[in-house]
Structure formats: C-alpha cells, structure tokens
Coordinates of C-alpha atoms and ligand atoms in Angstrom, one line a residue:
M260 CA 62.6 -54.4 -7.2
K261 CA 65.1 -54.3 -4.4
T262 CA 67.7 -52.8 -6.7
K263 CA 65.4 -50.1 -7.9
L264 CA 64.4 -49.1 -4.3
L265 CA 68.1 -48.8 -3.4
T266 CA 68.8 -46.7 -6.5
R267 CA 65.9 -44.4 -5.5
I268 CA 67.2 -44.0 -2.2
R269 CA 70.8 -43.2 -3.4
R270 CA 69.1 -40.7 -5.7
V271 CA 67.5 -38.9 -2.7
Q272 CA 70.9 -38.9 -1.0
V273 CA 72.8 -37.5 -4.0
A274 CA 70.0 -34.9 -4.6
S275 CA 70.4 -33.5 -1.1
L276 CA 74.1 -33.4 -1.5
V277 CA 73.8 -31.4 -4.7
L278 CA 71.5 -29.1 -3.2
A279 CA 73.7 -28.5 -0.2
F280 CA 76.6 -28.2 -2.6
L281 CA 74.5 -25.4 -4.5
L282 CA 73.8 -23.6 -1.4
L283 CA 77.3 -23.4 -0.8
L284 CA 78.1 -22.3 -4.0
S285 CA 75.5 -19.2 -3.9
A286 CA 76.7 -18.5 -0.5
C287 CA 80.0 -17.7 -2.1
G288 CA 78.3 -15.5 -4.6
S289 CA 79.3 -17.8 -7.5
G290 CA 75.8 -18.2 -8.8
D291 CA 75.5 -20.1 -11.9
S292 CA 78.5 -18.6 -13.7
S293 CA 82.1 -19.0 -12.7
T294 CA 85.1 -16.8 -13.1
T295 CA 88.3 -18.4 -14.4
T296 CA 91.7 -17.6 -15.4
D297 CA 93.6 -19.1 -18.3
G298 CA 97.4 -19.4 -18.6
S299 CA 97.7 -16.0 -20.2
G300 CA 96.3 -14.2 -17.2
D301 CA 93.3 -13.3 -18.9
T302 CA 89.9 -13.7 -17.1
T303 CA 86.9 -15.1 -18.7
V304 CA 83.4 -15.9 -17.2
T305 CA 81.7 -18.9 -18.5
S306 CA 78.0 -19.5 -17.9
T307 CA 77.1 -23.3 -17.2
A308 CA 75.2 -24.9 -20.2
E309 CA 74.1 -21.4 -21.4
T310 CA 71.3 -22.3 -23.7
M311 CA 71.1 -26.0 -22.9
S312 CA 68.9 -27.4 -20.0
S313 CA 70.4 -29.9 -18.0
S314 CA 70.4 -30.8 -14.6
G315 CA 73.8 -32.1 -14.6
V316 CA 75.2 -35.6 -14.0
D317 CA 73.2 -37.7 -11.6
V318 CA 75.5 -40.3 -10.1
G319 CA 72.3 -41.9 -8.7
L320 CA 71.2 -43.0 -11.9
F321 CA 74.3 -45.5 -12.3
F322 CA 73.2 -49.1 -11.4
D323 CA 74.1 -50.8 -8.4
G324 CA 77.6 -52.3 -8.7
A325 CA 78.2 -50.2 -11.9
L326 CA 80.9 -47.9 -10.2
A327 CA 84.0 -49.5 -8.5
E328 CA 84.0 -46.9 -5.8
D329 CA 81.6 -44.1 -4.8
A330 CA 81.9 -41.1 -7.2
T331 CA 83.5 -38.1 -5.8
T332 CA 83.7 -34.5 -6.7
E333 CA 86.7 -32.2 -7.2
A334 CA 88.0 -29.0 -8.7
C335 CA 88.9 -29.8 -12.6
I336 CA 90.0 -28.0 -15.5
L337 CA 88.5 -28.2 -18.9
S338 CA 90.3 -28.4 -22.2
D339 CA 90.0 -24.5 -22.7
G340 CA 91.5 -23.9 -19.3
T341 CA 87.9 -23.2 -17.7
E342 CA 87.8 -24.3 -13.9
T343 CA 85.0 -26.2 -12.8
T344 CA 83.9 -29.1 -10.6
C345 CA 83.9 -32.6 -11.9
Y346 CA 82.8 -36.1 -10.9
R347 CA 85.5 -38.6 -10.4
I348 CA 83.7 -41.7 -11.7
T349 CA 85.2 -45.1 -11.6
V350 CA 83.3 -47.6 -13.7
A351 CA 83.8 -51.4 -12.7
G352 CA 84.3 -52.5 -16.1
D353 CA 81.8 -55.3 -16.7
P354 CA 78.3 -54.6 -17.2
V355 CA 76.0 -55.3 -14.2
T356 CA 72.8 -55.5 -16.4
Y357 CA 73.8 -58.5 -18.7
E358 CA 76.0 -61.3 -19.2
T359 CA 79.0 -60.5 -22.0
G360 CA 79.1 -62.8 -24.9
P361 CA 78.6 -64.7 -26.9
F362 CA 81.0 -63.2 -29.4
C363 CA 82.2 -66.0 -32.0
P364 CA 79.9 -69.0 -33.3
E365 CA 81.7 -72.4 -33.1
T366 CA 80.7 -73.8 -36.5
I367 CA 79.5 -72.6 -39.8
A368 CA 76.1 -74.2 -39.1
D369 CA 75.5 -71.9 -36.0
S370 CA 72.6 -69.7 -36.0
A371 CA 72.9 -66.1 -34.8
D372 CA 72.2 -67.3 -31.1
A373 CA 75.6 -68.8 -31.2
G374 CA 77.4 -65.5 -32.1
G375 CA 77.3 -61.7 -31.5
I376 CA 77.5 -59.0 -34.0
W377 CA 79.9 -57.2 -36.1
F378 CA 79.8 -53.8 -37.6
D379 CA 82.5 -51.9 -39.8
G380 CA 81.2 -48.5 -40.3
N381 CA 78.7 -49.6 -43.1
G382 CA 76.6 -52.2 -41.6
V383 CA 75.8 -54.3 -38.6
Y384 CA 75.9 -58.0 -39.1
D385 CA 74.8 -61.1 -36.9
I386 CA 78.0 -63.2 -36.5
D387 CA 76.3 -66.8 -37.5
G388 CA 77.7 -69.4 -39.5
D389 CA 76.6 -67.8 -42.7
F390 CA 78.2 -64.6 -41.9
I391 CA 81.6 -66.4 -41.4
V392 CA 81.2 -68.2 -44.6
G393 CA 80.2 -65.0 -46.6
L394 CA 83.1 -63.1 -45.5
A395 CA 85.2 -63.4 -48.7
D396 CA 82.2 -61.8 -50.5
L397 CA 81.3 -59.4 -48.1
Y398 CA 84.7 -58.0 -48.4
D399 CA 85.4 -59.1 -51.8
D400 CA 88.5 -60.7 -51.1
D401 CA 89.2 -64.4 -51.2
N402 CA 91.8 -64.5 -48.6
W403 CA 89.1 -64.7 -46.3
M404 CA 88.6 -68.3 -44.9
M405 CA 87.7 -68.4 -41.1
Y406 CA 86.6 -72.0 -40.9
D407 CA 88.3 -75.3 -41.3
E408 CA 87.2 -78.3 -43.6
D409 CA 85.1 -79.7 -40.8
G410 CA 83.2 -76.4 -40.6
N411 CA 84.8 -75.2 -37.2
V412 CA 85.1 -71.6 -37.0
L413 CA 88.7 -70.6 -36.1
V414 CA 88.4 -68.6 -32.7
T415 CA 91.0 -67.4 -30.5
E416 CA 91.0 -70.2 -27.9
T417 CA 93.6 -69.2 -25.5
L418 CA 94.8 -66.4 -23.7
E419 CA 98.2 -66.4 -25.9
E420 CA 96.2 -66.3 -29.0
F421 CA 94.1 -63.7 -27.7
E422 CA 96.9 -61.5 -27.0
A423 CA 98.7 -62.0 -30.2
A424 CA 95.6 -61.5 -32.1
A425 CA 94.4 -58.3 -30.1
R426 CA 97.3 -56.0 -31.0
P427 CA 98.5 -53.8 -34.1
D428 CA 100.7 -56.4 -35.5
V429 CA 98.4 -59.4 -35.4
D430 CA 100.5 -62.8 -35.5
P431 CA 100.4 -64.0 -39.0
A432 CA 99.0 -67.5 -37.4
L433 CA 96.0 -65.8 -36.3
Q434 CA 95.0 -64.2 -39.5
N435 CA 91.5 -65.6 -40.3
H436 CA 90.3 -65.9 -36.9
C437 CA 87.3 -64.6 -35.1
V438 CA 88.9 -62.9 -32.1
E439 CA 87.2 -63.0 -28.6
G440 CA 88.3 -62.4 -25.3
R441 CA 87.1 -63.6 -22.0
L442 CA 86.9 -62.0 -18.5
E443 CA 88.9 -64.9 -17.0
W444 CA 91.7 -63.9 -19.4
L445 CA 92.2 -60.4 -17.9
E446 CA 94.6 -59.8 -15.3
G447 CA 93.8 -61.7 -12.0
G448 CA 90.4 -62.8 -14.0
E449 CA 89.0 -59.5 -12.9
P450 CA 87.2 -56.7 -15.0
I451 CA 89.5 -53.5 -15.6
S452 CA 88.1 -50.5 -14.0
T453 CA 88.2 -47.1 -15.6
T454 CA 88.3 -43.8 -13.9
V455 CA 86.9 -40.7 -15.9
L456 CA 86.7 -37.2 -14.8
I457 CA 83.1 -35.6 -16.0
P458 CA 81.9 -32.2 -15.5
V459 CA 79.1 -32.1 -12.7
E460 CA 77.3 -29.3 -14.9
P461 CA 78.0 -29.5 -18.5
V462 CA 79.7 -26.4 -20.0
L463 CA 79.0 -25.7 -23.7
A464 CA 82.1 -25.3 -26.0
D465 CA 82.2 -23.0 -28.8
S466 CA 81.8 -25.4 -31.2
A467 CA 81.2 -29.3 -31.2
S468 CA 84.1 -31.5 -30.9
T469 CA 85.3 -35.2 -31.4
T470 CA 87.8 -37.1 -29.3
N471 CA 90.0 -39.8 -29.9
G472 CA 89.8 -41.0 -26.5
N473 CA 86.7 -42.6 -24.6
L474 CA 83.3 -40.9 -25.4
G475 CA 81.6 -41.8 -22.1
V476 CA 80.5 -44.5 -19.4
T477 CA 77.4 -46.5 -19.6
L478 CA 75.1 -46.4 -16.4
D479 CA 76.0 -50.1 -16.0
G480 CA 79.7 -49.6 -15.7
V481 CA 81.1 -49.9 -18.9
V482 CA 83.5 -47.5 -21.0
I483 CA 82.2 -46.1 -24.4
A484 CA 85.4 -46.5 -26.4
A485 CA 86.2 -44.5 -29.6
S486 CA 85.4 -46.2 -32.9
A487 CA 87.0 -49.8 -33.2
P488 CA 90.0 -49.7 -35.5
V489 CA 88.1 -51.6 -38.0
D490 CA 90.5 -51.1 -41.3
A491 CA 93.4 -52.6 -39.2
I492 CA 91.0 -55.4 -37.9
L493 CA 90.1 -56.4 -41.4
A494 CA 93.4 -55.9 -43.0
A495 CA 94.5 -58.9 -40.7
Y496 CA 91.7 -61.0 -41.7
T497 CA 90.1 -60.9 -38.4
I498 CA 86.9 -60.1 -36.8
A499 CA 87.0 -58.6 -33.5
A500 CA 83.6 -59.8 -32.5
F501 CA 81.4 -57.7 -30.4
D502 CA 78.5 -59.5 -28.3
D503 CA 74.9 -58.6 -28.9
C504 CA 75.1 -55.4 -26.8
G505 CA 78.0 -54.0 -29.1
G506 CA 80.8 -54.7 -26.6
H507 CA 83.9 -56.7 -26.6
Y508 CA 87.1 -57.4 -24.4
N509 CA 90.9 -56.4 -25.3
P510 CA 93.6 -57.2 -23.0
F511 CA 94.3 -53.4 -22.1
D512 CA 90.9 -52.1 -21.4
G513 CA 88.9 -55.1 -20.6
Y514 CA 85.4 -55.1 -21.8
H515 CA 84.2 -51.8 -23.5
L516 CA 81.5 -50.6 -25.9
H517 CA 81.8 -49.7 -29.5
G518 CA 77.9 -49.7 -30.7
A519 CA 74.8 -49.1 -28.8
V520 CA 71.9 -51.4 -29.3
G521 CA 69.6 -50.7 -26.4
C522 CA 71.5 -52.5 -23.7
S523 CA 72.3 -50.8 -20.1
E524 CA 69.0 -48.6 -20.1
L525 CA 67.1 -47.2 -17.6
D526 CA 63.6 -48.3 -17.2
E527 CA 62.0 -44.9 -17.8
I528 CA 61.0 -44.1 -21.4
S529 CA 59.0 -41.0 -22.3
E530 CA 56.8 -41.2 -25.3
G531 CA 58.3 -40.8 -28.7
D532 CA 61.8 -41.1 -27.2
T533 CA 64.5 -43.8 -26.2
A534 CA 66.0 -44.5 -23.0
M535 CA 69.1 -43.2 -21.3
F536 CA 71.9 -45.7 -21.1
A537 CA 75.0 -43.5 -20.7
Y538 CA 76.8 -40.2 -19.9
A539 CA 78.9 -38.5 -22.5
M540 CA 82.5 -37.3 -21.2
D541 CA 81.0 -33.6 -21.2
G542 CA 78.3 -34.6 -18.8
F543 CA 75.2 -34.6 -21.1
P544 CA 73.4 -37.8 -21.0
V545 CA 73.2 -40.4 -23.8
F546 CA 70.0 -42.0 -24.9
S547 CA 70.0 -45.1 -27.2
P548 CA 69.6 -44.7 -31.1
L549 CA 66.2 -43.4 -32.4
H550 CA 64.5 -45.8 -34.7
D551 CA 63.6 -42.9 -37.0
A552 CA 66.2 -40.0 -36.4
D553 CA 65.0 -38.3 -39.6
A554 CA 61.9 -37.4 -37.8
F555 CA 63.4 -35.5 -35.2
D556 CA 65.3 -32.3 -35.2
L557 CA 68.6 -33.5 -34.0
D558 CA 71.7 -31.2 -34.0
E559 CA 75.0 -32.3 -35.6
C560 CA 76.0 -34.3 -32.6
N561 CA 72.5 -36.2 -32.7
G562 CA 71.4 -34.2 -29.7
H563 CA 68.1 -32.4 -28.9
E564 CA 66.4 -30.7 -25.9
T565 CA 63.1 -32.4 -24.5
E566 CA 60.8 -30.8 -21.8
E567 CA 61.2 -34.0 -19.9
H568 CA 64.9 -34.7 -20.3
G569 CA 66.6 -31.4 -21.1
Y570 CA 69.5 -31.7 -23.8
H571 CA 70.7 -35.1 -24.5
Y572 CA 72.7 -37.1 -27.2
H573 CA 71.1 -40.0 -29.1
A574 CA 73.7 -42.6 -29.8
N575 CA 74.5 -43.5 -33.5
G576 CA 73.2 -46.9 -34.7
A577 CA 75.8 -49.6 -34.2
E578 CA 76.6 -49.7 -37.8
E579 CA 78.3 -46.4 -37.6
N580 CA 80.9 -47.9 -35.3
Q581 CA 80.8 -44.5 -33.3
V582 CA 78.4 -44.3 -30.2
I583 CA 78.4 -40.6 -30.0
E584 CA 78.5 -38.4 -33.0
C585 CA 80.4 -35.4 -31.2
L586 CA 80.2 -33.6 -28.1
I587 CA 78.8 -29.8 -27.8
G588 CA 80.3 -29.6 -24.1
K589 CA 83.8 -29.2 -22.9
T590 CA 85.5 -32.0 -21.5
V591 CA 88.5 -32.4 -19.3
A592 CA 91.7 -32.8 -21.1
G593 CA 93.0 -36.3 -20.8
A594 CA 90.2 -37.5 -18.5
E595 CA 89.2 -40.3 -20.8
G596 CA 91.2 -42.6 -18.6
P597 CA 94.2 -45.1 -19.6
G598 CA 94.0 -46.6 -23.1
G599 CA 91.3 -44.6 -24.8
G600 CA 91.6 -47.5 -27.2
P601 CA 95.2 -48.1 -27.9
P602 CA 96.1 -48.8 -31.8
A603 CA 94.9 -52.3 -31.3
G604 CA 94.4 -54.6 -34.3
G605 CA 92.3 -57.6 -33.8
G606 CA 91.4 -56.7 -30.3
G607 CA 90.2 -53.2 -31.1
Ligands
ZN251 ZN1 65.7 -37.7 -27.3
ZN252 ZN1 87.5 -52.3 -28.9

C-alpha cells in the first residue's frame, strides 16, 4: 500500500515536470515537431510518434528501488541523426518485485518447484528432474548426461565454475552442467546496474528494426537482453537456467531477462489486454504476452494501439527466446548500455 502511494506521488511530480517542460518547449515555438540537422547539412523535420498515440515514457511507473539513481533528461541523437530529448535511466540490476531463482534443481527427483525454466526458441520447459534426465532425448544427442550415479544434478557450485561455464569457450570440465549464477558471486556481491538512454517521446522509424543490444528495461529494474545464445549454450552441453521469471545471471551483466512470463507487471490491467512490465529502447511500453495473440490485430512487432494504453508492444512468449520482436521507433545508437549480451556461452 505504502509503495503504491509513493509511486502515485512520484507520478504526479513527474507529470508536473513534464508539463513544465512541454510549456517551455512550446514557448520556444517547437511544438510537437523538431528540426534536426544530420551530418550532411540537410535539414529534416520529424514529428513525434506521427500516427501512434503515446504519452511518452513515464518514469513514475518504475517500482520503488528499480532505479539506481533518479532518471534525468538530456539531449540525445537517435540512430538516424534525429536530435531529441532522452531519459537517462539507470536500472538497479536486480528485480525489486521478486526474489531471483531457483535455477537448477539439485537432484533428478526434484519437482518443478526446485528449478526454473529453460527455453530454446522452440519451447519452454520446467527444469525439474525429469527435464535433466530427458536432455539426451530432447536434443537427440547421447552426450547429454547432466547428473551423477547418485542422481545429483551437476550444477555450477562456485564462482570459479560459474565464470568458467559462462563464457564462449566453456571449460570442457563444465560441460554437462546446469549453469547458475548467484548475486553473491557478482563483484562486491552487488547487483550490476545498467544505464540506458530512451527517447522521452517515441519517434517512429521508417521501418521496423531489431537490435543486437539490450531491448529494454523492466519496471522493476532489470535489463531486457537480446536473445540468449542458445546454440552456443547447447553446443557446450550446458543449460543456462532461467528462473521462473525468465531471467538469469552472468558475470558481466548481472541479472537480466530473456523471457517474459508475466513478472514485473503493473497492477492495472484493462479488459482483454495484459499488463505493462517494461519500456522498450524506443520508448514504447511493453506488455506481457497475450494468451491468444491471433485474436488481436498486432503489427509485425507484436504491437497495437488501444484507446486506454495507446501504442504498446506485447512481448513474445518465452519459448521464442526474444522478448521484443522488433521496434517501430528510433533508438539512440549505442544506448543499450555495456555488454548488450557479450558472446557468452553457458552464461548467455
Ligand atoms: Zn495490448
Ligand atoms: Zn543471458
């Protein structure tokens, strides 16, 4: 209750700030379009979110504690040279709405409660004992053997093992391991924060695009990473286990999300829709996957415009290993923050 009230208060404050900012803008005669100059000296005029209604990024929607520092605004240049205003947002790096884990089960007798999930672009699986035993069948390769003769699952158990497994050239000794990291193994035992620049008002791009970098940030303080490098992970006979919220640790980025399964959501849900849980790098909101996406008229990026929420994306199901299908708006070049998913193997 307390949290919610504080959030509301913060939202009101932000709203006033935004209003003041808009008044300032119109005083300068900028209105809702901006004039920009690209490198060639040509002048282009762009309108903000021309056909898509969007109220822009509302930093008041982030949960208390999700941001490592207050969001600030600054001038920024989008990938095509468009000049606009961006929020500098630093997510704290560990979700404030849930405890991370569990990731890997301890024994092959364990139920789904003892482990998280795995997804590989084809399906999403509970990582229980049966899943560990069934790996050779699932991937049609008898080299899979992720448990010992006593039925104990082979799991990364030290920082050294974690680091040796969560890299492109997985240490052969750690093949056939269920790879899991822990907060306490990150530097200083602290979450790794990530700073991103996101346009305050989304600016439509000429065409949809995908990015190799981070795709967005959740409202509870976690980076949405690009697809996990599943092929490399499986080639090393490892499983880079996700928890039941679709995230996991690696030594470079800390905890990050690869699959959307309904965590980190706002309370408000309007009828027929799912709840918002993130902002994409182009400034449009991201909502949880639709249960029956075919029943909606979604665009190529799984987005649609509704009266209540304006334009927003719906995340892919976790099985797709790609939280956001693509972006219709422009992003700040190189704004995805450090890492953006290094070519990691087991850690992904
Ligand atoms: Zn929707
Ligand atoms: Zn990862």
